[in-house]
PDB file of C-alpha atoms and ligand atoms in Angstrom:
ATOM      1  CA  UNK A   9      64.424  -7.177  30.399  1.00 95.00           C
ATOM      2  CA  UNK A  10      61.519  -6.674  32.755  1.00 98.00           C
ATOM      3  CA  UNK A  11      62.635  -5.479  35.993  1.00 98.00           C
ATOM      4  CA  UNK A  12      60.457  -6.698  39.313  1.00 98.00           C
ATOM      5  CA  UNK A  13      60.344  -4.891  42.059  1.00 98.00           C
ATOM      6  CA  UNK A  14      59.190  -7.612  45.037  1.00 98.00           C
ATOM      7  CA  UNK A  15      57.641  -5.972  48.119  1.00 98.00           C
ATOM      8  CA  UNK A  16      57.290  -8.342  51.284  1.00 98.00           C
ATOM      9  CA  UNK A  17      56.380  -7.685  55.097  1.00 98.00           C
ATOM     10  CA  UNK A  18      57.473 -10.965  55.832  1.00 98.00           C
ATOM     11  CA  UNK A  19      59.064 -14.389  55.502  1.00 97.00           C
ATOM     12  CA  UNK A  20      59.137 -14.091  51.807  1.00 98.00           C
ATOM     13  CA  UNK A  21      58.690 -18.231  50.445  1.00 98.00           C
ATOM     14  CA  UNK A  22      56.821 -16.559  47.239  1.00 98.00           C
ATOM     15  CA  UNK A  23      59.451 -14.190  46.595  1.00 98.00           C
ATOM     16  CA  UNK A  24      61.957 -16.736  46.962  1.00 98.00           C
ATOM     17  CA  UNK A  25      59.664 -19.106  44.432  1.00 98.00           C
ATOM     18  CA  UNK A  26      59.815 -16.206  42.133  1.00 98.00           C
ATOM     19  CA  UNK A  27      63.599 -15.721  42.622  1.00 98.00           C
ATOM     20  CA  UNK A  28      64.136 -19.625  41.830  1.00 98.00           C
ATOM     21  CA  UNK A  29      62.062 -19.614  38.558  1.00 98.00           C
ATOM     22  CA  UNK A  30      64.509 -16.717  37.401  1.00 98.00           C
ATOM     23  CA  UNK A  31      67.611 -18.520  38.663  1.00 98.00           C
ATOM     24  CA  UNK A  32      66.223 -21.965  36.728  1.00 97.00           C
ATOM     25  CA  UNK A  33      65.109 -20.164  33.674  1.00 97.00           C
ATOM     26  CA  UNK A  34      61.467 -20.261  33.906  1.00 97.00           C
ATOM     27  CA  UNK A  35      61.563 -16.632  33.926  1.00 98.00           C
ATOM     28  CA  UNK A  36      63.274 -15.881  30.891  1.00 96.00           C
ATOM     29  CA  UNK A  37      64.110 -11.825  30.661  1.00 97.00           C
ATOM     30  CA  UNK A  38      62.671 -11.210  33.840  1.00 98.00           C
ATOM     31  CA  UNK A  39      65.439  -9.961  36.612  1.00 98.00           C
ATOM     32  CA  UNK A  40      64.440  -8.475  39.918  1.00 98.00           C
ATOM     33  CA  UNK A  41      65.425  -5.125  39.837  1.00 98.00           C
ATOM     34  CA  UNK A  42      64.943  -4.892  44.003  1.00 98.00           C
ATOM     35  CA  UNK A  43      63.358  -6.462  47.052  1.00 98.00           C
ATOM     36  CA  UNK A  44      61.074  -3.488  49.055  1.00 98.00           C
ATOM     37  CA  UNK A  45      60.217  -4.303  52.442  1.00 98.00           C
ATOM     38  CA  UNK A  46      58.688  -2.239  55.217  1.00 98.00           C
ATOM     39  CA  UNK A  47      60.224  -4.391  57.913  1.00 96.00           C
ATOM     40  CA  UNK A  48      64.021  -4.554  58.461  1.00 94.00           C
ATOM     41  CA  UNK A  49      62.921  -7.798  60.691  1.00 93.00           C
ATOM     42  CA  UNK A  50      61.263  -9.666  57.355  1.00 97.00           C
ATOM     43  CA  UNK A  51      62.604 -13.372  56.706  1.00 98.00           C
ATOM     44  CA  UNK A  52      62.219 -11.969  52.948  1.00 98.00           C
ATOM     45  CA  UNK A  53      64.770  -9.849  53.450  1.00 98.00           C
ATOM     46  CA  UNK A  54      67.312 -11.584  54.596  1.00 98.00           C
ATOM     47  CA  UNK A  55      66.613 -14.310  51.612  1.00 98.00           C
ATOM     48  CA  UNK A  56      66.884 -11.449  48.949  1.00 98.00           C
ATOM     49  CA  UNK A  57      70.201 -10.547  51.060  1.00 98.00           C
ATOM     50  CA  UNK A  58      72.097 -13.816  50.975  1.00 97.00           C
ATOM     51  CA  UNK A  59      70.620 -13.922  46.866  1.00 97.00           C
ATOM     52  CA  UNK A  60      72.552 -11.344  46.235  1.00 98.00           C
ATOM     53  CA  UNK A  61      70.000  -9.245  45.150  1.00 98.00           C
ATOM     54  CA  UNK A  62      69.139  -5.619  45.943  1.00 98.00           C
ATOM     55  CA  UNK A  63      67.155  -4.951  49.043  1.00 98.00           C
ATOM     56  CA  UNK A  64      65.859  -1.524  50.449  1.00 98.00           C
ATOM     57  CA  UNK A  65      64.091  -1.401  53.491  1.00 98.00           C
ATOM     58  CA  UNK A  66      61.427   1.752  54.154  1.00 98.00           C
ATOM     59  CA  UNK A  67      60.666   1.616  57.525  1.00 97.00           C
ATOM     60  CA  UNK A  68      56.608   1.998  57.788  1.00 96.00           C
ATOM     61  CA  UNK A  69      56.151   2.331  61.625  1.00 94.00           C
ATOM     62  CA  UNK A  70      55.156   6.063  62.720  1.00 94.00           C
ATOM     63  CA  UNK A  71      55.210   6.748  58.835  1.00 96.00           C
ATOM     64  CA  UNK A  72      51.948   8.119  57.318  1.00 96.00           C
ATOM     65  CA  UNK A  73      50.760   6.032  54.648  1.00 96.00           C
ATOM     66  CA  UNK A  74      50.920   8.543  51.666  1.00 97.00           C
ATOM     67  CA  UNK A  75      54.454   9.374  52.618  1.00 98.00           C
ATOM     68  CA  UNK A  76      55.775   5.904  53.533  1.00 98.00           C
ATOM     69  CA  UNK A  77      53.849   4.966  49.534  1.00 98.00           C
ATOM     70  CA  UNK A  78      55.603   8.115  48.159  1.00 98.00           C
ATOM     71  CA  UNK A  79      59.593   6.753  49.310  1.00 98.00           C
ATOM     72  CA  UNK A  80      58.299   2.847  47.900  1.00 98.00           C
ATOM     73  CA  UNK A  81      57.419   4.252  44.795  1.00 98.00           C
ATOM     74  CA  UNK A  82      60.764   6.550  44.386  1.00 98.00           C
ATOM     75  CA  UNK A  83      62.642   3.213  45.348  1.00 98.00           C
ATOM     76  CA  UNK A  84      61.000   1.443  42.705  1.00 98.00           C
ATOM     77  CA  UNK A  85      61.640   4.163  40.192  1.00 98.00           C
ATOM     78  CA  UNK A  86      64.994   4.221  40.599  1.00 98.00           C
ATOM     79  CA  UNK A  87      65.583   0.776  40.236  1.00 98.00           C
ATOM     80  CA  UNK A  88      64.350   0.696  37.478  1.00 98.00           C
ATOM     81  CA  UNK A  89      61.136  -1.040  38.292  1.00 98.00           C
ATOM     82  CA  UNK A  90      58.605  -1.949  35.358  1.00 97.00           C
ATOM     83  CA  UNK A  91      56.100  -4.797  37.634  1.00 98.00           C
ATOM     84  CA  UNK A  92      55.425  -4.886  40.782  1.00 98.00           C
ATOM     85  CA  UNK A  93      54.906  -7.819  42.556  1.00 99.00           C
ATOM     86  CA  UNK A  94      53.468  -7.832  46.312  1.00 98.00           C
ATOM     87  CA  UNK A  95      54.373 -11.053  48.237  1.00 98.00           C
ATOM     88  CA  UNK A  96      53.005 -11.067  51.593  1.00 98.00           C
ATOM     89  CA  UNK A  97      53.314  -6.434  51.818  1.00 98.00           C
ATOM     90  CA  UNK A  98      50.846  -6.187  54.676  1.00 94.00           C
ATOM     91  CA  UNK A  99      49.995  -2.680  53.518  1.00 95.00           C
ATOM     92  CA  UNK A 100      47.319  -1.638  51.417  1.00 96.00           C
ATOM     93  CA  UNK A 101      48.508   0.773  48.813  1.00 97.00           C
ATOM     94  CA  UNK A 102      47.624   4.409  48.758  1.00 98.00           C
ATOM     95  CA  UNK A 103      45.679   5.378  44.732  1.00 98.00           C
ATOM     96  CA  UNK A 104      48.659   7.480  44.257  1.00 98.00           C
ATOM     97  CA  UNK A 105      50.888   4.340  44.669  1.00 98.00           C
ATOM     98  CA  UNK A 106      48.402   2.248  42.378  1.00 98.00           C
ATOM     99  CA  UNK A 107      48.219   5.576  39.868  1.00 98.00           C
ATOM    100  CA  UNK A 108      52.295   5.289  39.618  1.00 98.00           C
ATOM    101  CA  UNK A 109      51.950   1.582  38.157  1.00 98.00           C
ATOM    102  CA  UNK A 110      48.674   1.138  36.300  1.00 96.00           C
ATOM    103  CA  UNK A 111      48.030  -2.646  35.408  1.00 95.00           C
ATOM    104  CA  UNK A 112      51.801  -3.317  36.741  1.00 98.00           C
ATOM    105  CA  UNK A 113      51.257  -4.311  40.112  1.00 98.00           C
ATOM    106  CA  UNK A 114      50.590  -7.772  41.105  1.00 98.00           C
ATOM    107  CA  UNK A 115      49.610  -9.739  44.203  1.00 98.00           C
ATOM    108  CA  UNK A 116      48.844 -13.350  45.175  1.00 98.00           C
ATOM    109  CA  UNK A 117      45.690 -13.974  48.099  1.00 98.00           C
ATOM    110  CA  UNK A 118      45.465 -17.014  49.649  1.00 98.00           C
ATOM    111  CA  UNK A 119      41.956 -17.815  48.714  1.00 98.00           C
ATOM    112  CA  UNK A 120      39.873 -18.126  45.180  1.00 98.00           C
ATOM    113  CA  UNK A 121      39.110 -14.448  45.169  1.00 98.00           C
ATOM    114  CA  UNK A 122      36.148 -12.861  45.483  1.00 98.00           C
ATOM    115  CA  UNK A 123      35.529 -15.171  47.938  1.00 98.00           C
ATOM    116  CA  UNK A 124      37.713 -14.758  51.178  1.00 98.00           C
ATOM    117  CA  UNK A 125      39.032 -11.196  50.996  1.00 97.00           C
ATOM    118  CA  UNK A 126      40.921 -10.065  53.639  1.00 96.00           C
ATOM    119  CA  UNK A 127      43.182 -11.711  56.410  1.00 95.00           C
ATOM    120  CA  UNK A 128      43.100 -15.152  58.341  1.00 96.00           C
ATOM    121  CA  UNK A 129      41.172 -16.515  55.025  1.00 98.00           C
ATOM    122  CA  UNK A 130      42.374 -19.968  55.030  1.00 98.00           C
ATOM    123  CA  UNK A 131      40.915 -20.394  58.378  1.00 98.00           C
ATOM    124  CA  UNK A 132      37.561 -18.613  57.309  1.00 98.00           C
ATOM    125  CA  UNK A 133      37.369 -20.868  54.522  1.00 98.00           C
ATOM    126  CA  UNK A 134      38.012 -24.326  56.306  1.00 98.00           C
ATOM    127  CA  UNK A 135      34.964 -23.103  58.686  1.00 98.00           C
ATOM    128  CA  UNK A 136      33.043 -22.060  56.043  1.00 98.00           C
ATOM    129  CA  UNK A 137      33.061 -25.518  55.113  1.00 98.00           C
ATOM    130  CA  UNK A 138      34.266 -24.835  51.194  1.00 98.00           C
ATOM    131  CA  UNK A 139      35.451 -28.007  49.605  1.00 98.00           C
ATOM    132  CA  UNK A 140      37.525 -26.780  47.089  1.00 98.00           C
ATOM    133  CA  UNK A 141      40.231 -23.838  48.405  1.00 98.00           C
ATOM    134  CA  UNK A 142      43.325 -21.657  46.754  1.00 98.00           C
ATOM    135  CA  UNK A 143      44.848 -19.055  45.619  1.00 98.00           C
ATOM    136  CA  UNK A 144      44.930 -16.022  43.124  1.00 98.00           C
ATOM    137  CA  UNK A 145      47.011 -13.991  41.516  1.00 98.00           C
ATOM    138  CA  UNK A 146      45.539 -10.739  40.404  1.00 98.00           C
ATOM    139  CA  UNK A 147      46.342  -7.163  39.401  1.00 98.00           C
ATOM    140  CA  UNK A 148      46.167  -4.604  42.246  1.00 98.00           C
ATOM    141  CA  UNK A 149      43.708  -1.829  41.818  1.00 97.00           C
ATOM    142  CA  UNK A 150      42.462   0.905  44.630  1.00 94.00           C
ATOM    143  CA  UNK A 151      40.189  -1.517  46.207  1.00 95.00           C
ATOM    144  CA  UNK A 152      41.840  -4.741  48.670  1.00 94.00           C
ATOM    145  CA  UNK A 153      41.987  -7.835  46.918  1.00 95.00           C
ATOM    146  CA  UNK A 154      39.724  -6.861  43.933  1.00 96.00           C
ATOM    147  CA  UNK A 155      41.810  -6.503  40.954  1.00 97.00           C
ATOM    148  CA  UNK A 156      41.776  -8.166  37.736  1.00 98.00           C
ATOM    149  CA  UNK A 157      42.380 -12.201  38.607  1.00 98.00           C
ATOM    150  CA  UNK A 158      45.547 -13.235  36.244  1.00 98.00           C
ATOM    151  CA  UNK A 159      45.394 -16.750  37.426  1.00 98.00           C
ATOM    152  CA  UNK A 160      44.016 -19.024  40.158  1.00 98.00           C
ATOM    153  CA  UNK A 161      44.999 -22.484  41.440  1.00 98.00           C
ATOM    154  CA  UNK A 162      42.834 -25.194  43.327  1.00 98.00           C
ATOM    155  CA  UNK A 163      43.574 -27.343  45.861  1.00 98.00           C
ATOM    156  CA  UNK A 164      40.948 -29.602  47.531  1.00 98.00           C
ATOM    157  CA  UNK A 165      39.409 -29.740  51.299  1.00 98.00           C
ATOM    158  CA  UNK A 166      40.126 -32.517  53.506  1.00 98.00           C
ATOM    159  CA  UNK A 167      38.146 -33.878  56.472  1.00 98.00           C
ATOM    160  CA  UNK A 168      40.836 -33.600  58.662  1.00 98.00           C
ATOM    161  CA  UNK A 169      42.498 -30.000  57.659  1.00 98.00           C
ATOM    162  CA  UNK A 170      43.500 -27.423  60.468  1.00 98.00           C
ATOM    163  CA  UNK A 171      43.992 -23.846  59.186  1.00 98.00           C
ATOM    164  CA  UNK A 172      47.638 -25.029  59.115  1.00 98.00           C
ATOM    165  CA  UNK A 173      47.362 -27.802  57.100  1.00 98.00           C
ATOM    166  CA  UNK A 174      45.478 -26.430  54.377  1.00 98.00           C
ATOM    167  CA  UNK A 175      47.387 -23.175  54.238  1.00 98.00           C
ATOM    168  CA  UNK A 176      50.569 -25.054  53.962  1.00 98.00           C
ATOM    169  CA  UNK A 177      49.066 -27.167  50.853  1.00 98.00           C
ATOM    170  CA  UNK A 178      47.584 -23.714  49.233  1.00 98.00           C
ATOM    171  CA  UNK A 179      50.907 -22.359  49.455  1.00 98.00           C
ATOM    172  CA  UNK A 180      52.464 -24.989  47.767  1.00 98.00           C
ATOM    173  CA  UNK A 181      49.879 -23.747  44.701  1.00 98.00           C
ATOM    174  CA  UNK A 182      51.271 -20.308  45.315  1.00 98.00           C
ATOM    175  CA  UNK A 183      54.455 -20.756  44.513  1.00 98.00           C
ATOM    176  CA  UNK A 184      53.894 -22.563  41.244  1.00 98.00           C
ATOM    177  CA  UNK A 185      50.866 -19.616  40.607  1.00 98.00           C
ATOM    178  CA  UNK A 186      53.295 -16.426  41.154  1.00 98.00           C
ATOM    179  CA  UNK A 187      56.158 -17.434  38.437  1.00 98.00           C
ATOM    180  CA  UNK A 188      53.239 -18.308  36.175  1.00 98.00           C
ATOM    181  CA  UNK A 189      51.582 -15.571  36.499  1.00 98.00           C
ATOM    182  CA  UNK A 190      54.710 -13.430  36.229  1.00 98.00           C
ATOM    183  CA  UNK A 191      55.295 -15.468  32.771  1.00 98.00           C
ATOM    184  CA  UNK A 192      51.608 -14.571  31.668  1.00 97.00           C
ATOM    185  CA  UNK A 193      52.078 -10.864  32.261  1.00 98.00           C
ATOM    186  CA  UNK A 194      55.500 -10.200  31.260  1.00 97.00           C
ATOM    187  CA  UNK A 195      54.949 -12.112  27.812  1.00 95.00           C
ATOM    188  CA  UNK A 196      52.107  -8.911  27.094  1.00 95.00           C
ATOM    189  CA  UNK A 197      49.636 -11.974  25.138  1.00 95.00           C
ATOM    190  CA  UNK A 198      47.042 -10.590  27.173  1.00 96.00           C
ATOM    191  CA  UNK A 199      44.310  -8.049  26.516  1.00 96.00           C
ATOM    192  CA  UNK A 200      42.151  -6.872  30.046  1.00 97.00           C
ATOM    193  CA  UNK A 201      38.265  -7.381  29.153  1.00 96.00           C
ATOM    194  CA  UNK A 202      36.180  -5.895  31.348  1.00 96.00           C
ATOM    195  CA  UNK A 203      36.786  -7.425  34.408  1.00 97.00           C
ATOM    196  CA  UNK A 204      38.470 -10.110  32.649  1.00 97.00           C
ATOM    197  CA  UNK A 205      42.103 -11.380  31.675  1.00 97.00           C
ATOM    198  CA  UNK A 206      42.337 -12.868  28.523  1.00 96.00           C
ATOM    199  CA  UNK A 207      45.356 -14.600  26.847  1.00 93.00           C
ATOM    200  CA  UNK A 208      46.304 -13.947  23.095  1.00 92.00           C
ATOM    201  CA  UNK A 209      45.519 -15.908  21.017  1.00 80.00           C
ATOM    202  CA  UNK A 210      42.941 -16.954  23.169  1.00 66.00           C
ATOM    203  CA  UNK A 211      43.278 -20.524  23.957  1.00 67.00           C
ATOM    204  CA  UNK A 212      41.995 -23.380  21.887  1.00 75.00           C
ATOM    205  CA  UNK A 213      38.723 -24.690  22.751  1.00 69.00           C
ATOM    206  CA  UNK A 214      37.399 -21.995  24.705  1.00 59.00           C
ATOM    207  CA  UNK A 215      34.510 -20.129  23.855  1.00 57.00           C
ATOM    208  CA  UNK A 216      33.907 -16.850  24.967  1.00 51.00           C
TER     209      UNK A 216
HETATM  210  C1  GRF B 592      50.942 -15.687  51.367  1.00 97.25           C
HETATM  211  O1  GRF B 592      50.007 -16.587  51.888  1.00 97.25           O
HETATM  212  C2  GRF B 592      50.294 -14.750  50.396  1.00 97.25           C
HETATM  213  O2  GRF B 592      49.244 -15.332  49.688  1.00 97.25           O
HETATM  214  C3  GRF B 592      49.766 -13.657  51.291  1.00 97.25           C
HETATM  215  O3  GRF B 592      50.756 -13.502  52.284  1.00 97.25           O
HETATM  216  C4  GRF B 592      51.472 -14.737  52.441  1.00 97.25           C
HETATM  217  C5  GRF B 592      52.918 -14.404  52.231  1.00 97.25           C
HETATM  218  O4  GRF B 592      53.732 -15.509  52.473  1.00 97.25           O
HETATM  219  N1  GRF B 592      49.500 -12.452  50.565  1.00 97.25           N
HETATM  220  P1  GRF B 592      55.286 -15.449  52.121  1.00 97.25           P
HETATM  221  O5  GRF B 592      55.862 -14.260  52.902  1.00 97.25           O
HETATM  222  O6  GRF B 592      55.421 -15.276  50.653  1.00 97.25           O
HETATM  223  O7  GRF B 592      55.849 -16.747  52.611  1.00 97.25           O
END
């Protein structure tokens, strides 16, 4: 089995996609081994709580940030933790955190990364005036929203969007992106490249 370990800040709708592609099979030998949060407050946690599933919450306010990282990473060691998956953490990790878990940490951005780092990006992007928007899911490395892209989905720009509107219809493409991705990465067909994540066998068709 490959044990998650699901860190959230705050409502939690990818963690509870995740949790229904394990409960429907999608996910198959993938459990979640516990649900991290920094905020007893989180809408995440209280989804993981009426799951079922184990929760720990690490308080991060007047924590420092290497200490706070030090008590997420023991929690995740001791459940038994083997992938990480950040679903809306509002941290950034410390390189000690991202040291404990090399190529084992996920997280999904709401944008098609590198473009759009950072917070409020649906917004930016809508006034940018990009046609085509999304999201990726990538592996976490010591710099924010930069790691190795495991998979990205589309969704197209309408006239009439609002920051709302469009974020609602990338996050529909989130939660079908973070089980897949999850799938992709727990199945180990997959060699890193460079910057580049490659499946094995590579699929048909595709030249590299
Ligand atoms: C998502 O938009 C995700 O891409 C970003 O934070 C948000 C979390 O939403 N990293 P939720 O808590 O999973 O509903």
């Amino acid at each position: 089995m490959t044990r998650l370990g699901v860190m959230l800040s705050g409502r939690g709708s990818n963690f509870t996609a995740i949790a229904d592609a394990i409960r429907d099979g999608r996910l198959p030998g993938v459990e979640v081994g516990v649900v991290l949060s920094n905020r007893e407050g989180a809408g995440g946690v209280d989804a993981a709580r009426s799951l079922g599933l184990p929760v720990r919450v690490i308080p991060s306010a007047g924590v420092e940030r290497v200490e706070h990282d030090r008590l997420m990473v023991r929690a995740l060691r001791e459940a038994g933790v083997d992938l990480v998956c950040l679903a809306g953490y509002k941290r950034v990790l410390t390189a000690e955190f991202v040291a404990a878990y090399p190529e084992a940490i996920l997280n999904i951005h709401p944008s098609l990364l590198p473009a759009f780092a950072g917070l409020g990006v649906q917004g930016a992007a809508l006034e940018y005036g990009v046609k085509v928007a999304g999201c990726t899911v990538h592996f976490v490395d010591e710099a924010v929203d930069h790691g190795v892209i495991v998979l990205q989905r589309t969704v197209e720009v309408a006239d009439d969007d609002t920051p709302e509107s469009l974020s609602a219809r990338i996050l529909r493409e989130e939660h079908r992106a973070y089980p897949e991705a999850i799938r992709r990465v727990t199945s180990g067909e997959y060699r890193v490249v460079g910057r580049r994540y490659v499946r094995i066998p590579p699929l048909p068709g595709k030249k590299s």
